[in-house]
Short mmCIF file of C-alpha atoms in Angstrom, two decimals:
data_model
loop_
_atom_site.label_atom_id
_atom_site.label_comp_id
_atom_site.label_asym_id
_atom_site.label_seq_id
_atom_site.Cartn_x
_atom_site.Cartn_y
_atom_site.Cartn_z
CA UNK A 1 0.00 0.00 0.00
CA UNK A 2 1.65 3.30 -1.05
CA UNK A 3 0.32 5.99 1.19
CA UNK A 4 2.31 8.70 -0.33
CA UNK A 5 2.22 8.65 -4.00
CA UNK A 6 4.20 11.01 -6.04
CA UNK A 7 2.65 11.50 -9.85
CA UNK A 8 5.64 11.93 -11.67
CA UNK A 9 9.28 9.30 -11.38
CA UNK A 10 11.04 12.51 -13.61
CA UNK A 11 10.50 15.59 -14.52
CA UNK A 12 12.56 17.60 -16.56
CA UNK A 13 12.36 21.69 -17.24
CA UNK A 14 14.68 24.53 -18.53
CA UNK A 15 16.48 26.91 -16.56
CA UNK A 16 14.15 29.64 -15.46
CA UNK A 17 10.50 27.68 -15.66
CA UNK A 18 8.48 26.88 -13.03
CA UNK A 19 9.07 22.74 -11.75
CA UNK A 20 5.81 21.49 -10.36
CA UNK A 21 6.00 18.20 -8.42
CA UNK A 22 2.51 16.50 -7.29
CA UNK A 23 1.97 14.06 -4.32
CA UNK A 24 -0.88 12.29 -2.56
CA UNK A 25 -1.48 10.59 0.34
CA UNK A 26 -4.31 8.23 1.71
CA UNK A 27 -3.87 8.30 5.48
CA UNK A 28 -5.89 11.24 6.91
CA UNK A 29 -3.95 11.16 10.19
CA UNK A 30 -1.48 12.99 8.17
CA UNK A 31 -1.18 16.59 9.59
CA UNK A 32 2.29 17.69 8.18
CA UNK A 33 4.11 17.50 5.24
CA UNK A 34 7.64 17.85 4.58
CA UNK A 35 9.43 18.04 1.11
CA UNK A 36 12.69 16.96 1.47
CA UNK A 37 15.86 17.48 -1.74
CA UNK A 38 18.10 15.12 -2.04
CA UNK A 39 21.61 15.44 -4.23
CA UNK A 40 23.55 11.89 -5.15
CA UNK A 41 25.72 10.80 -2.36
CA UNK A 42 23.84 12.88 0.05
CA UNK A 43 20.96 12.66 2.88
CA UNK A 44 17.96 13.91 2.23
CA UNK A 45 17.23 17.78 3.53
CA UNK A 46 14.12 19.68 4.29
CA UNK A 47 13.43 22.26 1.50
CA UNK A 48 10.12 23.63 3.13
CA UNK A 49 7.29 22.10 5.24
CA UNK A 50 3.08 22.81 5.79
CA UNK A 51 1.05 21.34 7.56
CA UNK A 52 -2.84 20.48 7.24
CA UNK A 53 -4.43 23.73 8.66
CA UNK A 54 -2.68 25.75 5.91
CA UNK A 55 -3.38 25.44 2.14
CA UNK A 56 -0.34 27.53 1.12
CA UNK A 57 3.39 27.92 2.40
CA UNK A 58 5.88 29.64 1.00
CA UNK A 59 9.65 30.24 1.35
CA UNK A 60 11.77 31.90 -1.57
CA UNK A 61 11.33 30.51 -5.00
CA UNK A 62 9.65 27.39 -3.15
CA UNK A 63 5.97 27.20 -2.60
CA UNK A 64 3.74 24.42 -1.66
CA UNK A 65 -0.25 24.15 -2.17
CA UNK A 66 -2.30 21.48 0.27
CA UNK A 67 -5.71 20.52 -0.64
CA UNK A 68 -7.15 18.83 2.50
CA UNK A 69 -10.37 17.53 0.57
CA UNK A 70 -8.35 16.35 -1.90
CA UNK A 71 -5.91 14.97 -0.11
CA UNK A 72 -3.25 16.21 -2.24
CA UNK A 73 -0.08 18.87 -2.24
CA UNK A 74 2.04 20.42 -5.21
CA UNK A 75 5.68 22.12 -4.75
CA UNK A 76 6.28 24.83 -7.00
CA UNK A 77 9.64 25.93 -7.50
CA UNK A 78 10.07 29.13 -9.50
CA UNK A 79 12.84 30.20 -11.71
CA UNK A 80 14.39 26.88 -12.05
CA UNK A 81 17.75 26.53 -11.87
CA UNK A 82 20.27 23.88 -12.65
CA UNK A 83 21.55 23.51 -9.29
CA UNK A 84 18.00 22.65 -8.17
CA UNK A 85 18.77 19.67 -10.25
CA UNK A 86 17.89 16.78 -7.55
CA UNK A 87 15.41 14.29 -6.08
CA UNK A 88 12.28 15.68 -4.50
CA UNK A 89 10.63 13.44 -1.75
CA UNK A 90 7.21 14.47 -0.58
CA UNK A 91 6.48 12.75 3.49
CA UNK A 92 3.53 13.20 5.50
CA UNK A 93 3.53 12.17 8.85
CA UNK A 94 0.94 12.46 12.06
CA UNK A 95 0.47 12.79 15.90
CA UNK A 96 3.64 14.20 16.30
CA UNK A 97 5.01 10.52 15.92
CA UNK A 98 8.08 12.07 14.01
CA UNK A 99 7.63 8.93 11.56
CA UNK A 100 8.04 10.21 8.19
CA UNK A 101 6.18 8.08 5.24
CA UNK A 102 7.79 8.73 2.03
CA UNK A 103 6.37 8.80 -1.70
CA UNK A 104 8.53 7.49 -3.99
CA UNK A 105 10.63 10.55 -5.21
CA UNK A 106 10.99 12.93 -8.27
CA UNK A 107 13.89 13.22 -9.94
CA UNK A 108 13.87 16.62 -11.35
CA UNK A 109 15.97 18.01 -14.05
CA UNK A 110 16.52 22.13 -14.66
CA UNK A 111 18.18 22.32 -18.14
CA UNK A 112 20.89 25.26 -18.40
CA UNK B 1 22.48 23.36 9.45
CA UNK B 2 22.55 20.49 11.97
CA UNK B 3 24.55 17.33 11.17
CA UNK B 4 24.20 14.15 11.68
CA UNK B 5 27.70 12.17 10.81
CA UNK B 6 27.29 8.34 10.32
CA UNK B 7 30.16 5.63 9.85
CA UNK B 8 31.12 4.65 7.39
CA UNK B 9 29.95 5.89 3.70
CA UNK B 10 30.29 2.24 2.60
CA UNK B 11 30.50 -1.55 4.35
CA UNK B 12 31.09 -4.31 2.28
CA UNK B 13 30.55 -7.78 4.18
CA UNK B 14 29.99 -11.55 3.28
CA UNK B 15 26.31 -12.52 3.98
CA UNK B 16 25.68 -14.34 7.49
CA UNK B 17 28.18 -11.61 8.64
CA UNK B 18 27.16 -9.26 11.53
CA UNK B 19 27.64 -5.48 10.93
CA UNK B 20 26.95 -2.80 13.03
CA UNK B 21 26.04 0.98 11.16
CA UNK B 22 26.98 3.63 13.68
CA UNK B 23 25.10 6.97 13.84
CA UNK B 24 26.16 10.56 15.70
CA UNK B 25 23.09 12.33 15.77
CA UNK B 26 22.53 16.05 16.44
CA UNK B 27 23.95 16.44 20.32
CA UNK B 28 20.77 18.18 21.72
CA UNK B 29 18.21 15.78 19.72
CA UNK B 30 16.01 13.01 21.56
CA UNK B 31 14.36 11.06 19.06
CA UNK B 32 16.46 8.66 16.46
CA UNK B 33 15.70 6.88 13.43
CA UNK B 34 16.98 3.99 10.66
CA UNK B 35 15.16 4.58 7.28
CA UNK B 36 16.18 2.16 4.93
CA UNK B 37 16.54 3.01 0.90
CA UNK B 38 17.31 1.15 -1.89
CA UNK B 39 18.66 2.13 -5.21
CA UNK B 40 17.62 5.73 -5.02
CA UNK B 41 14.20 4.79 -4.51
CA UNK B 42 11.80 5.80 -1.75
CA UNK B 43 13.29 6.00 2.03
CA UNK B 44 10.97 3.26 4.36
CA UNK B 45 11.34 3.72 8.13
CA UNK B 46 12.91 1.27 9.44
CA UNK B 47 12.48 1.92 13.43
CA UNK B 48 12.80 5.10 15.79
CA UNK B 49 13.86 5.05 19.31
CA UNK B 50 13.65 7.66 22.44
CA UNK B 51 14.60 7.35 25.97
CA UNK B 52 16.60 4.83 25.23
CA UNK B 53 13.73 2.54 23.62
CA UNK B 54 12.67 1.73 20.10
CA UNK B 55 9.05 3.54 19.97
CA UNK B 56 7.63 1.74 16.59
CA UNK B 57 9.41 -0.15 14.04
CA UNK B 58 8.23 -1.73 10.67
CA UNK B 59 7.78 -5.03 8.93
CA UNK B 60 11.51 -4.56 7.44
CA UNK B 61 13.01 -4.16 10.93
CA UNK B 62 13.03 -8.23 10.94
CA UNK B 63 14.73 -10.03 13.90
CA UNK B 64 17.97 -9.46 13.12
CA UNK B 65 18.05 -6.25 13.83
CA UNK B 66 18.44 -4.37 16.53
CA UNK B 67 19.59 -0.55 17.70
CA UNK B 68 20.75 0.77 20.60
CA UNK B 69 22.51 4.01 22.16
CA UNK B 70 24.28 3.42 24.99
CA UNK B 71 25.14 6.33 27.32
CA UNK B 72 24.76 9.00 24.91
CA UNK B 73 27.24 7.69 22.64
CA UNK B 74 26.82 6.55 18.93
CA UNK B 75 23.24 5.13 17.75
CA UNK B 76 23.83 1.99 15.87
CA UNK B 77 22.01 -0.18 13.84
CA UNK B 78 23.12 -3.98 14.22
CA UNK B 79 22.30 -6.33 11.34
CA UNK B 80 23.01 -10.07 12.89
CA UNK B 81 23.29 -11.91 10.91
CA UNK B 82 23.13 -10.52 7.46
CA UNK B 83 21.27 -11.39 4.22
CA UNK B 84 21.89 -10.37 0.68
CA UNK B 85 18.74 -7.77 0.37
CA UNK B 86 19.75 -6.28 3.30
CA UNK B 87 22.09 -4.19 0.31
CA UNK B 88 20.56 -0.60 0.47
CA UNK B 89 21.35 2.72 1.97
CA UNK B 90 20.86 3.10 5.71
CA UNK B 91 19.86 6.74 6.93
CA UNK B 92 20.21 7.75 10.17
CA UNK B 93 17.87 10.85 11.27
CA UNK B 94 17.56 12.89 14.76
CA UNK B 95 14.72 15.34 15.89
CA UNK B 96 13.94 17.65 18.50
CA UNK B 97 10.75 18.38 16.57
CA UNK B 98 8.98 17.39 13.37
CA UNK B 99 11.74 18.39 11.80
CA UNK B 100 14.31 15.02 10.71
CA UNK B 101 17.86 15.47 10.33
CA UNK B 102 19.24 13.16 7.99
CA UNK B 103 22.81 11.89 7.62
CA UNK B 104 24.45 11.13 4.67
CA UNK B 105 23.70 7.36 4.35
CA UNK B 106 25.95 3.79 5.11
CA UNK B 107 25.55 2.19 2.20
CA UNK B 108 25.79 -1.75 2.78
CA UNK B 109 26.56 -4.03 0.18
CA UNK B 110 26.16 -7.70 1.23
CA UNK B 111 28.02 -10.23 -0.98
#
């Protein structure tokens, strides 16, 4: 059972677009969300975080939109660049439990 | 930001083998966890552990595993003995708060 689904394996965009990586989740426990980048040979890092009473966060270039009804959440990034060339992981996790479920990942690609 | 060192990058044992991954989390963090990932693919949680006890742990934290942290020093992850798809990266992570720390991954090959 995958309760964190990421649409998209790879994406791939040119320097200066706007990347837009979709996720979904099933368990309705989940009350915060956590995007977290990951470069080759590297842990995974927090990029920017919302949780369900909010339908909109945003930080930078770096947005993300939460439908609670829906049960679904987008990152935006604006103004690609190639150095946000990485995997995205979208996580939801609940009750303060710390226990992060993952989706799958999105490997995203910002052409120069 | 915070970091969380574990050692080493890379273990490369014969299967039946024990191996222990050892974690330093974030000195002022109270909650520890293993997340397991395999070739790039999606990180599972493996187990997390406060107060000196594991909290919850998942159907791939079989038997022959265990963790510990013993007087505030490394958090390890024991793998006794070992099997061949127990090959993947092993993240360590610490919190205070919602927030995970992750380090940058043992990865274990078993042969």
């Amino acid at each position: 059972q995958q309760q964190v689904r990421q649409s998209s394996q790879s994406l791939t965009v040119w320097e200066g677009e706007t990347a837009i990586l979709n996720c979904s989740y099933e368990n309705s426990a989940f009350d915060y969300f956590p995007w977290y980048q990951q470069f080759p040979g590297e842990g995974p890092a927090l990029l920017i975080a919302i949780r369900s009473v909010s339908d909109k966060k945003e930080d930078g270039r770096f947005t993300i939109f939460f439908n609670k009804r829906e049960k679904n959440l987008s990152l935006h990034i604006k103004d690609s660049q190639p150095g946000d060339s990485a995997t995205y992981f979208c996580a939801g996790t609940g009750a303060n439990t710390g226990k992060l479920t993952f989706g799958h990942g999105t490997i995203l690609r910002v052409h120069p | 930001g915070p970091k969380v060192l574990q050692i080493p990058s890379h273990q490369i044992i014969d299967m039946g083998q024990m191996v222990t991954l050892n974690c330093d989390p974030v000195s002022n963090h109270l909650y520890f966890y293993w997340y397991k990932q395999i070739l790039g693919q999606q990180m599972e949680f493996l187990v997390n552990f406060y107060n000196g006890k594991v909290m919850e742990k998942s159907k791939l934290f079989k038997d022959q595993f265990s963790v510990e942290r013993p007087d505030g020093s490394y958090f390890t992850l024991k793998i006794q003995p070992t099997a061949l798809e127990d090959s993947a990266v092993y993240f360590c992570a610490s919190s205070s708060t919602d927030t995970l720390y992750f380090g940058a991954g043992t990865r274990l090959s078993v042969l």
